[in-house]
Amino acid sequence: MAEQGGRAVHSRQALDLEGLLAQRGDQLMRAAIALAGCRQEGEDLLQAALERVLRRPRRVDTDLEGYLRRTMYNLAADGWRRRGNWRRKLPAVAVQAAAGAPDATEGVDLRDAIVRALRLLPPQQRAVIVLRYWEQRTETETAALLGCSVGAVKSAASRGLQRLRELADPLPDDGPSPLAPLRAPATKERR
Amino acid sequence: MNEDIAQLVRAGLDELTDGATVPSGLAARARRQHHRRNAAIGSAVTATAAAVAVIAVVAASLAAGSARGRTGRANLDAVIISRAERALDAGSGDVVQASSSSPFNGTTIRVTSWSDSAGSRTQLAVAGQPPQAAGYVLHRGSVTFVTVDYRSRTWQQMSLPDAKLASRAVPAAVAPIQIIFARELQSVTGRCAAAGQSRPSLITFSWAAYIRHMLGCGVLKVAGHGTVDGRAATKLIAVGLVQVPYSAVLWVDRSSYLPLRLAFVPLKGVAGVTQMQVDLRWLRPTRPNLAMAAILPAPSGFRQTRWGS
């Protein structure tokens, strides 16, 4: 790492990604899985973030982990896969991507339903939900990490939670919703 | 109510991520993929620039589209290859079973090998005859080669203090099919060696090491899908090969990304070259599976003779 104009600048060779992963890799991996929704895609996300860091080593300030995390959050929020045209080809290859779809097994656990529903949220909403309710970041921190306004975070969080309720609601033929106990009474009254 | 669902999100994600650890070698894979991507973009940009120079504005826009297509294609290749590398790393403790059959004098030679990190055992069987076995054991940097002849019920061994020095000292009778494959693989990955990427040992042959080498050196591209023994698989083909009269085809499982089959397919119109194919299975390191990979101890009741006799 070399100092330039008071700002720490990493050369590509100096980026100690191996050292960072040895110390903080498991935490980063868990964050990546939460953002991506499954382990394999979590690995892809973390690897994509590492590559992005390698591509832009000069943007890394003294906090390599912070930069890597921000990169990962932003890639997740942007739906990093959806941009390339190869994304459209991937489902044909990665059959386990279908694991995100709800199955019809009875007695689906409530938490599983929520996690599966989380995968179906738009990337921005999913990233906000993970940062706000799993990493317990404040709205201000979340906004700073994702590079958006606090209002956008509030809006995404509210819509995300609402959408989670809808998505985790099974079809009528599948029996009662695992989220039924959480439904607002007002909703029933309006019906 | 929001608090309730937020708690569910927390609990669900805690459960999802519980016990997750970062896979070993992730940073190295990111670096390799970064280099591959740079190379792909570099070649696409070069092609674009050449087209611009020759055909001017209209052709340039077409070439730019082509460059984007190549970049997207490179990304697909990179994802599949990266997942296959991860699968190999995750399966590094497995016993690799490799099977191949070749016609020989009107009959068929069936060669099966089992290998793990401690060594390898290869069994060569001709229809109607007792098998022969050969293999090696690695121990603290030294290597011991062993051959077992089931016809004469004898076995031989030779030890070398440094496995790295073994490259020219061992007769090809040890694991011949691997030697053949290894030579072809060395041709396939020749340009990686030229670029300074070290090759795995030819003698202490490891399928996992060679396939990882192929994946890492950027000669493989995704070529489609199919099935291998009823399993959904993705087809990777080595491209840009020179000086070899065939294409190298690697099939990886579409779910686990572990290699299922490696084949060398003769190019159209090339005579005198036959297809070589090996089918791979990745076995859990259970005691019976590990025993399959161990060439020593020799079968009980067999007599040891002098090496080379």
Short mmCIF file of C-alpha atoms in Angstrom, two decimals:
data_model
loop_
_atom_site.label_atom_id
_atom_site.label_comp_id
_atom_site.label_asym_id
_atom_site.label_seq_id
_atom_site.Cartn_x
_atom_site.Cartn_y
_atom_site.Cartn_z
CA MET A 1 0.00 0.00 0.00
CA ALA A 2 1.40 3.39 -0.94
CA GLU A 3 0.44 6.82 0.35
CA GLN A 4 -0.51 9.32 -2.32
CA GLY A 5 -1.65 12.78 -1.44
CA GLY A 6 -2.64 11.70 2.04
CA ARG A 7 -4.91 8.98 0.75
CA ALA A 8 -4.02 5.34 1.04
CA VAL A 9 -3.90 3.73 -2.36
CA HIS A 10 -3.58 0.02 -2.96
CA SER A 11 -1.79 -1.42 -5.88
CA ARG A 12 -3.30 -4.61 -7.21
CA GLN A 13 -0.50 -6.64 -5.73
CA ALA A 14 -0.88 -5.01 -2.35
CA LEU A 15 -4.55 -5.90 -1.90
CA ASP A 16 -4.38 -8.54 0.78
CA LEU A 17 -7.64 -10.26 -0.07
CA GLU A 18 -6.38 -13.59 1.24
CA GLY A 19 -5.54 -12.04 4.60
CA LEU A 20 -8.91 -10.33 4.80
CA LEU A 21 -10.77 -13.53 3.96
CA ALA A 22 -8.73 -15.48 6.49
CA GLN A 23 -9.78 -13.08 9.22
CA ARG A 24 -13.24 -11.93 8.19
CA GLY A 25 -14.19 -14.32 5.40
CA ASP A 26 -16.88 -16.18 7.27
CA GLN A 27 -18.71 -12.99 8.24
CA LEU A 28 -18.47 -11.72 4.68
CA MET A 29 -19.68 -15.04 3.39
CA ARG A 30 -22.72 -14.97 5.66
CA ALA A 31 -23.57 -11.46 4.51
CA ALA A 32 -23.22 -12.54 0.89
CA ILE A 33 -25.51 -15.53 1.41
CA ALA A 34 -28.11 -13.36 3.12
CA LEU A 35 -28.02 -10.91 0.23
CA ALA A 36 -28.08 -13.55 -2.48
CA GLY A 37 -30.52 -15.93 -0.84
CA CYS A 38 -28.56 -19.17 -1.14
CA ARG A 39 -25.04 -20.40 -0.53
CA GLN A 40 -23.94 -20.93 -4.09
CA GLU A 41 -25.13 -17.54 -5.25
CA GLY A 42 -23.64 -16.05 -2.09
CA GLU A 43 -20.25 -17.40 -3.12
CA ASP A 44 -20.77 -15.98 -6.59
CA LEU A 45 -21.67 -12.61 -5.11
CA LEU A 46 -18.65 -12.48 -2.80
CA GLN A 47 -16.37 -13.57 -5.63
CA ALA A 48 -17.89 -10.96 -7.94
CA ALA A 49 -17.25 -8.31 -5.28
CA LEU A 50 -13.64 -9.45 -4.91
CA GLU A 51 -13.18 -9.21 -8.66
CA ARG A 52 -14.68 -5.74 -8.69
CA VAL A 53 -12.22 -4.70 -5.99
CA LEU A 54 -9.36 -6.14 -8.03
CA ARG A 55 -10.59 -4.23 -11.04
CA ARG A 56 -10.54 -0.93 -9.19
CA PRO A 57 -7.75 -1.19 -6.64
CA ARG A 58 -7.17 2.54 -6.56
CA ARG A 59 -10.62 3.13 -5.14
CA VAL A 60 -9.82 1.14 -2.03
CA ASP A 61 -9.09 3.38 0.90
CA THR A 62 -7.58 2.11 4.13
CA ASP A 63 -10.65 0.04 4.94
CA LEU A 64 -10.51 -2.90 2.55
CA GLU A 65 -13.30 -4.79 4.29
CA GLY A 66 -15.56 -1.74 4.26
CA TYR A 67 -14.95 -1.22 0.57
CA LEU A 68 -15.55 -4.88 -0.19
CA ARG A 69 -18.78 -4.85 1.79
CA ARG A 70 -20.02 -1.72 0.05
CA THR A 71 -19.18 -3.29 -3.28
CA MET A 72 -21.06 -6.43 -2.32
CA TYR A 73 -24.12 -4.52 -1.11
CA ASN A 74 -24.20 -2.45 -4.26
CA LEU A 75 -23.75 -5.43 -6.53
CA ALA A 76 -26.60 -7.15 -4.72
CA ALA A 77 -28.81 -4.06 -4.86
CA ASP A 78 -28.09 -3.62 -8.55
CA GLY A 79 -28.91 -7.24 -9.28
CA TRP A 80 -25.39 -7.84 -10.50
CA ARG A 81 -26.36 -10.84 -12.49
CA ARG A 82 -29.18 -9.27 -14.37
CA ARG A 83 -27.07 -6.87 -16.32
CA GLY A 84 -25.05 -9.24 -18.44
CA ASN A 85 -26.67 -11.09 -21.25
CA TRP A 86 -25.16 -14.26 -19.78
CA ARG A 87 -27.59 -13.88 -16.91
CA ARG A 88 -30.34 -15.01 -19.23
CA LYS A 89 -28.38 -18.12 -20.09
CA LEU A 90 -27.54 -19.04 -16.52
CA PRO A 91 -30.90 -20.54 -15.48
CA ALA A 92 -30.47 -23.18 -18.16
CA VAL A 93 -27.19 -24.12 -16.57
CA ALA A 94 -27.77 -23.60 -12.89
CA VAL A 95 -30.69 -25.87 -12.17
CA GLN A 96 -30.48 -25.17 -8.50
CA ALA A 97 -31.59 -21.63 -9.18
CA ALA A 98 -35.04 -23.13 -9.20
CA ALA A 99 -34.60 -23.80 -5.51
CA GLY A 100 -35.81 -20.26 -4.99
CA ALA A 101 -39.32 -21.21 -6.03
CA PRO A 102 -41.61 -22.27 -3.23
CA ASP A 103 -42.25 -25.96 -3.11
CA ALA A 104 -45.58 -27.52 -2.32
CA THR A 105 -44.42 -29.47 0.69
CA GLU A 106 -46.82 -29.26 3.53
CA GLY A 107 -45.77 -27.81 6.81
CA VAL A 108 -43.39 -25.35 5.30
CA ASP A 109 -41.57 -23.61 8.05
CA LEU A 110 -42.36 -19.97 8.51
CA ARG A 111 -38.74 -18.92 8.34
CA ASP A 112 -38.15 -20.87 5.17
CA ALA A 113 -41.15 -19.19 3.63
CA ILE A 114 -39.74 -15.81 4.52
CA VAL A 115 -36.26 -16.60 3.18
CA ARG A 116 -37.71 -17.92 -0.07
CA ALA A 117 -39.93 -14.90 -0.36
CA LEU A 118 -36.90 -12.71 0.27
CA ARG A 119 -35.25 -14.13 -2.82
CA LEU A 120 -38.16 -13.01 -4.91
CA LEU A 121 -37.91 -9.37 -3.86
CA PRO A 122 -36.37 -6.85 -6.24
CA PRO A 123 -32.62 -6.62 -5.52
CA GLN A 124 -32.77 -3.14 -4.00
CA GLN A 125 -35.55 -4.08 -1.59
CA ARG A 126 -33.79 -7.31 -0.64
CA ALA A 127 -30.54 -5.48 0.09
CA VAL A 128 -32.36 -2.93 2.22
CA ILE A 129 -34.21 -5.63 4.17
CA VAL A 130 -30.97 -7.54 4.81
CA LEU A 131 -29.10 -4.45 5.90
CA ARG A 132 -31.90 -3.05 8.05
CA TYR A 133 -33.31 -6.16 9.68
CA TRP A 134 -30.49 -8.68 9.62
CA GLU A 135 -27.38 -6.55 9.95
CA GLN A 136 -29.40 -4.09 12.06
CA ARG A 137 -28.05 -1.05 10.28
CA THR A 138 -29.76 2.28 10.78
CA GLU A 139 -31.61 3.89 7.92
CA THR A 140 -28.83 6.43 7.58
CA GLU A 141 -26.12 3.76 7.47
CA THR A 142 -28.09 1.72 4.97
CA ALA A 143 -28.58 4.75 2.76
CA ALA A 144 -24.87 5.55 2.90
CA LEU A 145 -23.86 1.97 2.10
CA LEU A 146 -26.21 1.70 -0.85
CA GLY A 147 -25.62 5.23 -2.07
CA CYS A 148 -29.25 6.31 -1.92
CA SER A 149 -31.39 8.62 0.19
CA VAL A 150 -32.84 7.81 3.59
CA GLY A 151 -36.27 8.23 2.07
CA ALA A 152 -35.50 5.59 -0.53
CA VAL A 153 -34.39 3.22 2.24
CA LYS A 154 -37.59 3.82 4.20
CA SER A 155 -39.69 3.28 1.13
CA ALA A 156 -37.82 0.12 0.08
CA ALA A 157 -38.02 -1.31 3.60
CA SER A 158 -41.73 -0.66 3.87
CA ARG A 159 -42.49 -2.07 0.42
CA GLY A 160 -40.15 -4.97 0.99
CA LEU A 161 -41.87 -6.04 4.19
CA GLN A 162 -45.27 -5.67 2.59
CA ARG A 163 -44.14 -7.70 -0.39
CA LEU A 164 -42.69 -10.37 1.90
CA ARG A 165 -46.11 -10.85 3.44
CA GLU A 166 -47.69 -11.18 0.02
CA LEU A 167 -45.03 -13.47 -1.40
CA ALA A 168 -44.98 -15.78 1.58
CA ASP A 169 -48.75 -16.11 1.33
CA PRO A 170 -49.48 -19.44 -0.35
CA LEU A 171 -52.10 -19.99 -2.98
CA PRO A 172 -55.58 -20.83 -1.62
CA ASP A 173 -55.19 -24.51 -2.55
CA ASP A 174 -52.02 -24.79 -0.47
CA GLY A 175 -53.89 -24.27 2.76
CA PRO A 176 -53.57 -21.53 5.31
CA SER A 177 -50.74 -19.06 5.03
CA PRO A 178 -47.84 -19.52 7.40
CA LEU A 179 -48.06 -15.80 7.85
CA ALA A 180 -51.72 -15.81 8.71
CA PRO A 181 -51.09 -15.00 12.38
CA LEU A 182 -49.28 -11.85 11.30
CA ARG A 183 -51.97 -10.51 9.03
CA ALA A 184 -53.36 -7.20 10.11
CA PRO A 185 -56.94 -7.56 11.35
CA ALA A 186 -57.85 -4.50 9.30
CA THR A 187 -57.11 -6.43 6.13
CA LYS A 188 -59.70 -9.01 7.00
CA GLU A 189 -62.26 -6.39 7.89
CA ARG A 190 -61.84 -4.70 4.56
CA ARG A 191 -62.58 -7.98 2.82
CA MET B 1 -46.58 -6.38 12.86
CA ASN B 2 -43.51 -5.04 11.06
CA GLU B 3 -41.46 -6.00 14.07
CA ASP B 4 -42.80 -9.55 13.89
CA ILE B 5 -41.90 -10.00 10.26
CA ALA B 6 -38.53 -8.33 10.85
CA GLN B 7 -37.85 -10.91 13.54
CA LEU B 8 -38.79 -13.65 11.11
CA VAL B 9 -36.37 -12.20 8.56
CA ARG B 10 -33.61 -12.20 11.17
CA ALA B 11 -34.34 -15.72 12.29
CA GLY B 12 -34.66 -16.99 8.74
CA LEU B 13 -31.42 -15.42 7.58
CA ASP B 14 -29.62 -16.57 10.72
CA GLU B 15 -30.72 -20.08 9.90
CA LEU B 16 -29.77 -19.73 6.23
CA THR B 17 -26.30 -18.44 6.98
CA ASP B 18 -25.62 -20.52 10.06
CA GLY B 19 -22.27 -22.29 9.88
CA ALA B 20 -21.37 -20.79 6.50
CA THR B 21 -17.65 -20.50 5.95
CA VAL B 22 -15.78 -18.83 3.17
CA PRO B 23 -14.56 -21.46 0.68
CA SER B 24 -10.81 -21.85 0.52
CA GLY B 25 -9.16 -20.31 -2.48
CA LEU B 26 -11.95 -17.82 -3.17
CA ALA B 27 -9.56 -14.89 -3.46
CA ALA B 28 -7.31 -16.86 -5.80
CA ARG B 29 -10.30 -17.75 -7.97
CA ALA B 30 -11.35 -14.11 -8.04
CA ARG B 31 -7.86 -13.17 -9.21
CA ARG B 32 -7.89 -15.84 -11.92
CA GLN B 33 -11.31 -14.79 -13.10
CA HIS B 34 -10.21 -11.18 -13.09
CA HIS B 35 -7.29 -12.10 -15.36
CA ARG B 36 -9.50 -14.21 -17.63
CA ARG B 37 -12.00 -11.40 -17.91
CA ASN B 38 -9.27 -8.91 -18.76
CA ALA B 39 -7.96 -11.25 -21.42
CA ALA B 40 -11.44 -11.73 -22.90
CA ILE B 41 -12.16 -8.02 -22.94
CA GLY B 42 -8.72 -7.33 -24.35
CA SER B 43 -9.26 -9.65 -27.28
CA ALA B 44 -12.77 -8.28 -27.85
CA VAL B 45 -11.49 -4.72 -27.82
CA THR B 46 -8.67 -5.65 -30.18
CA ALA B 47 -11.17 -7.19 -32.56
CA THR B 48 -13.34 -4.12 -32.32
CA ALA B 49 -10.45 -1.79 -32.97
CA ALA B 50 -9.38 -3.78 -36.00
CA ALA B 51 -12.88 -3.69 -37.40
CA VAL B 52 -13.09 0.03 -36.83
CA ALA B 53 -9.88 0.59 -38.68
CA VAL B 54 -10.99 -1.40 -41.68
CA ILE B 55 -14.68 -0.85 -42.12
CA ALA B 56 -15.31 2.50 -40.43
CA VAL B 57 -18.38 3.61 -38.58
CA VAL B 58 -21.08 1.09 -39.48
CA ALA B 59 -18.83 -1.87 -39.06
CA ALA B 60 -17.54 -0.41 -35.81
CA SER B 61 -20.98 -0.46 -34.25
CA LEU B 62 -21.41 -4.08 -35.31
CA ALA B 63 -18.04 -4.95 -33.85
CA ALA B 64 -18.91 -3.19 -30.61
CA GLY B 65 -21.97 -5.39 -30.36
CA SER B 66 -19.77 -8.36 -31.01
CA ALA B 67 -17.40 -7.25 -28.28
CA ARG B 68 -20.26 -6.98 -25.81
CA GLY B 69 -21.40 -10.42 -26.84
CA ARG B 70 -17.95 -11.82 -26.29
CA THR B 71 -17.73 -10.19 -22.90
CA GLY B 72 -21.09 -11.65 -21.88
CA ARG B 73 -20.01 -14.99 -23.19
CA ALA B 74 -16.77 -14.72 -21.26
CA ASN B 75 -18.79 -14.02 -18.13
CA LEU B 76 -20.85 -17.17 -18.63
CA ASP B 77 -17.69 -19.20 -19.17
CA ALA B 78 -16.15 -17.63 -16.10
CA VAL B 79 -19.12 -18.42 -13.86
CA ILE B 80 -19.29 -22.06 -14.92
CA ILE B 81 -15.54 -22.52 -14.70
CA SER B 82 -15.39 -20.80 -11.36
CA ARG B 83 -18.11 -23.08 -10.00
CA ALA B 84 -16.30 -26.13 -11.31
CA GLU B 85 -13.12 -24.94 -9.60
CA ARG B 86 -15.05 -24.47 -6.38
CA ALA B 87 -16.53 -27.94 -6.69
CA LEU B 88 -13.04 -29.39 -7.13
CA ASP B 89 -11.78 -27.52 -4.09
CA ALA B 90 -14.76 -28.70 -2.05
CA GLY B 91 -14.18 -32.26 -3.23
CA SER B 92 -10.45 -32.23 -2.58
CA GLY B 93 -10.83 -34.90 0.10
CA ASP B 94 -12.82 -37.19 -2.16
CA VAL B 95 -11.55 -40.32 -3.82
CA VAL B 96 -11.63 -39.82 -7.58
CA GLN B 97 -12.58 -42.86 -9.61
CA ALA B 98 -11.66 -42.69 -13.28
CA SER B 99 -12.74 -45.37 -15.75
CA SER B 100 -11.92 -45.84 -19.39
CA SER B 101 -12.08 -48.60 -21.96
CA SER B 102 -9.94 -49.05 -25.05
CA PRO B 103 -10.05 -51.64 -27.83
CA PHE B 104 -6.93 -53.83 -27.91
CA ASN B 105 -6.21 -56.84 -30.17
CA GLY B 106 -9.86 -57.68 -30.63
CA THR B 107 -10.66 -57.35 -26.97
CA THR B 108 -11.14 -54.50 -24.56
CA ILE B 109 -8.78 -53.15 -21.95
CA ARG B 110 -10.60 -51.60 -19.05
CA VAL B 111 -8.59 -49.24 -16.88
CA THR B 112 -9.92 -47.94 -13.60
CA SER B 113 -8.05 -45.78 -11.17
CA TRP B 114 -8.81 -44.49 -7.71
CA SER B 115 -6.82 -41.61 -6.33
CA ASP B 116 -6.75 -39.37 -3.31
CA SER B 117 -4.26 -36.93 -1.87
CA ALA B 118 -2.10 -39.76 -0.48
CA GLY B 119 -1.70 -41.78 -3.65
CA SER B 120 -3.31 -43.67 -6.44
CA ARG B 121 -4.09 -47.21 -7.54
CA THR B 122 -4.81 -48.14 -11.14
CA GLN B 123 -6.21 -51.47 -12.18
CA LEU B 124 -5.80 -52.69 -15.72
CA ALA B 125 -8.03 -55.55 -16.81
CA VAL B 126 -8.19 -57.40 -20.11
CA ALA B 127 -11.27 -59.53 -20.67
CA GLY B 128 -10.72 -63.06 -19.42
CA GLN B 129 -7.37 -62.37 -17.78
CA PRO B 130 -6.33 -61.56 -14.21
CA PRO B 131 -5.82 -57.85 -13.67
CA GLN B 132 -2.65 -55.95 -13.09
CA ALA B 133 -2.38 -53.00 -10.76
CA ALA B 134 0.02 -50.13 -10.43
CA GLY B 135 0.17 -47.02 -8.37
CA TYR B 136 2.09 -44.82 -6.02
CA VAL B 137 2.07 -43.67 -2.44
CA LEU B 138 3.15 -40.19 -1.42
CA HIS B 139 4.67 -39.74 2.02
CA ARG B 140 6.45 -36.62 3.28
CA GLY B 141 7.69 -35.61 -0.15
CA SER B 142 8.90 -39.06 -1.13
CA VAL B 143 7.12 -41.29 -3.57
CA THR B 144 6.91 -45.07 -3.70
CA PHE B 145 5.84 -46.72 -6.96
CA VAL B 146 4.26 -50.15 -6.79
CA THR B 147 3.19 -52.68 -9.41
CA VAL B 148 1.14 -55.77 -8.66
CA ASP B 149 0.87 -58.71 -11.08
CA TYR B 150 -2.12 -60.90 -10.32
CA ARG B 151 -1.04 -63.56 -12.83
CA SER B 152 2.28 -64.33 -11.17
CA ARG B 153 1.04 -63.20 -7.76
CA THR B 154 4.06 -60.94 -7.33
CA TRP B 155 4.58 -57.27 -6.56
CA GLN B 156 7.42 -54.77 -6.84
CA GLN B 157 8.14 -51.38 -5.38
CA MET B 158 10.58 -48.54 -5.88
CA SER B 159 10.96 -45.51 -3.64
CA LEU B 160 12.35 -42.13 -4.55
CA PRO B 161 13.22 -39.59 -1.87
CA ASP B 162 11.76 -36.67 -3.79
CA ALA B 163 8.56 -36.97 -5.79
CA LYS B 164 9.58 -33.95 -7.86
CA LEU B 165 12.57 -35.85 -9.23
CA ALA B 166 10.47 -38.79 -10.36
CA SER B 167 9.45 -37.43 -13.73
CA ARG B 168 11.94 -39.44 -15.81
CA ALA B 169 12.77 -42.29 -13.51
CA VAL B 170 9.59 -44.28 -13.69
CA PRO B 171 8.64 -46.70 -16.45
CA ALA B 172 5.45 -46.00 -18.33
CA ALA B 173 4.10 -49.31 -17.08
CA VAL B 174 2.98 -47.37 -14.04
CA ALA B 175 -0.52 -46.11 -14.74
CA PRO B 176 -0.19 -46.10 -18.55
CA ILE B 177 -3.59 -44.60 -19.30
CA GLN B 178 -2.88 -41.67 -17.03
CA ILE B 179 0.42 -41.13 -18.78
CA ILE B 180 -1.34 -40.99 -22.13
CA PHE B 181 -3.97 -38.63 -20.83
CA ALA B 182 -1.38 -36.56 -19.05
CA ARG B 183 0.60 -36.08 -22.24
CA GLU B 184 -2.50 -34.98 -24.11
CA LEU B 185 -3.48 -32.71 -21.29
CA GLN B 186 -0.04 -31.22 -21.31
CA SER B 187 -0.51 -30.45 -24.99
CA VAL B 188 -3.88 -28.88 -24.28
CA THR B 189 -2.52 -26.72 -21.52
CA GLY B 190 0.77 -26.02 -23.25
CA ARG B 191 0.12 -22.35 -23.63
CA CYS B 192 -0.51 -22.05 -19.90
CA ALA B 193 2.90 -23.54 -19.25
CA ALA B 194 4.36 -21.10 -21.75
CA ALA B 195 2.78 -18.31 -19.74
CA GLY B 196 4.55 -19.54 -16.63
CA GLN B 197 1.73 -21.45 -14.99
CA SER B 198 3.27 -24.54 -13.47
CA ARG B 199 1.84 -27.89 -14.51
CA PRO B 200 0.95 -30.70 -12.17
CA SER B 201 3.28 -33.67 -12.03
CA LEU B 202 3.06 -36.09 -14.91
CA ILE B 203 3.89 -39.14 -12.85
CA THR B 204 2.07 -38.60 -9.60
CA PHE B 205 -0.97 -38.06 -11.72
CA SER B 206 -4.05 -36.45 -10.23
CA TRP B 207 -7.22 -35.99 -12.27
CA ALA B 208 -8.35 -33.21 -9.98
CA ALA B 209 -5.05 -31.36 -10.37
CA TYR B 210 -5.08 -31.65 -14.15
CA ILE B 211 -8.67 -30.62 -14.57
CA ARG B 212 -8.11 -27.71 -12.22
CA HIS B 213 -5.13 -26.77 -14.38
CA MET B 214 -7.29 -26.90 -17.52
CA LEU B 215 -9.98 -24.81 -15.89
CA GLY B 216 -7.49 -22.29 -14.60
CA CYS B 217 -5.57 -21.71 -17.78
CA GLY B 218 -8.51 -20.41 -19.77
CA VAL B 219 -8.69 -22.92 -22.60
CA LEU B 220 -12.22 -24.07 -21.79
CA LYS B 221 -15.42 -22.47 -23.00
CA VAL B 222 -19.05 -23.43 -22.40
CA ALA B 223 -20.34 -25.26 -25.46
CA GLY B 224 -23.80 -26.46 -24.47
CA HIS B 225 -25.68 -28.98 -22.39
CA GLY B 226 -26.43 -32.66 -22.49
CA THR B 227 -26.47 -35.74 -20.34
CA VAL B 228 -23.71 -38.01 -19.15
CA ASP B 229 -24.97 -41.39 -17.98
CA GLY B 230 -28.38 -39.87 -17.41
CA ARG B 231 -27.08 -36.88 -15.45
CA ALA B 232 -27.65 -33.35 -16.67
CA ALA B 233 -24.30 -31.91 -17.62
CA THR B 234 -22.69 -28.81 -19.08
CA LYS B 235 -20.24 -29.25 -21.91
CA LEU B 236 -16.96 -27.36 -21.92
CA ILE B 237 -14.63 -27.46 -24.89
CA ALA B 238 -11.00 -26.48 -25.04
CA VAL B 239 -10.66 -23.89 -27.77
CA GLY B 240 -7.76 -22.39 -29.58
CA LEU B 241 -5.73 -25.57 -29.47
CA VAL B 242 -2.83 -25.80 -31.83
CA GLN B 243 -0.62 -28.74 -32.66
CA VAL B 244 -3.17 -31.27 -31.43
CA PRO B 245 -5.52 -33.15 -33.78
CA TYR B 246 -8.52 -33.26 -31.48
CA SER B 247 -10.71 -31.18 -29.24
CA ALA B 248 -10.72 -31.71 -25.50
CA VAL B 249 -14.23 -31.93 -24.04
CA LEU B 250 -15.00 -31.72 -20.35
CA TRP B 251 -18.51 -32.44 -19.04
CA VAL B 252 -19.40 -31.08 -15.61
CA ASP B 253 -22.47 -31.92 -13.54
CA ARG B 254 -25.09 -29.18 -13.85
CA SER B 255 -25.90 -29.29 -10.15
CA SER B 256 -22.63 -30.00 -8.41
CA TYR B 257 -20.30 -28.74 -11.19
CA LEU B 258 -17.99 -31.69 -10.55
CA PRO B 259 -16.35 -33.09 -13.69
CA LEU B 260 -18.13 -36.18 -15.01
CA ARG B 261 -16.31 -36.99 -18.21
CA LEU B 262 -13.19 -35.92 -20.05
CA ALA B 263 -12.79 -36.86 -23.68
CA PHE B 264 -10.36 -36.19 -26.47
CA VAL B 265 -12.36 -36.21 -29.68
CA PRO B 266 -10.49 -36.38 -33.00
CA LEU B 267 -11.11 -33.45 -35.31
CA LYS B 268 -13.03 -34.17 -38.48
CA GLY B 269 -10.88 -35.48 -41.23
CA VAL B 270 -8.01 -36.47 -38.97
CA ALA B 271 -7.03 -40.10 -39.45
CA GLY B 272 -5.12 -42.36 -37.12
CA VAL B 273 -6.38 -40.80 -33.93
CA THR B 274 -8.96 -42.53 -31.78
CA GLN B 275 -11.25 -40.99 -29.23
CA MET B 276 -10.13 -41.30 -25.63
CA GLN B 277 -12.60 -40.91 -22.86
CA VAL B 278 -12.53 -41.21 -19.10
CA ASP B 279 -15.56 -41.20 -16.83
CA LEU B 280 -15.09 -39.69 -13.42
CA ARG B 281 -16.83 -40.30 -10.14
CA TRP B 282 -16.20 -38.41 -6.92
CA LEU B 283 -16.48 -40.78 -3.98
CA ARG B 284 -16.78 -39.77 -0.37
CA PRO B 285 -13.60 -40.57 1.61
CA THR B 286 -15.06 -43.53 3.43
CA ARG B 287 -12.78 -46.32 4.61
CA PRO B 288 -13.67 -48.69 1.73
CA ASN B 289 -13.23 -45.92 -0.84
CA LEU B 290 -9.89 -44.86 0.60
CA ALA B 291 -8.80 -48.48 0.53
CA MET B 292 -9.53 -48.57 -3.19
CA ALA B 293 -6.98 -45.79 -3.69
CA ALA B 294 -4.26 -47.50 -1.64
CA ILE B 295 -1.81 -49.62 -3.64
CA LEU B 296 -0.10 -50.71 -0.42
CA PRO B 297 -0.17 -53.01 1.40
CA ALA B 298 0.18 -55.54 -1.39
CA PRO B 299 -2.38 -58.35 -1.46
CA SER B 300 -1.63 -60.97 1.16
CA GLY B 301 0.15 -64.04 -0.11
CA PHE B 302 1.81 -62.18 -2.97
CA ARG B 303 5.58 -62.38 -3.26
CA GLN B 304 7.75 -59.29 -3.59
CA THR B 305 10.27 -59.35 -6.44
CA ARG B 306 13.02 -56.96 -7.45
CA TRP B 307 11.92 -53.78 -9.24
CA GLY B 308 12.36 -54.15 -12.99
CA SER B 309 12.83 -57.93 -12.90
#
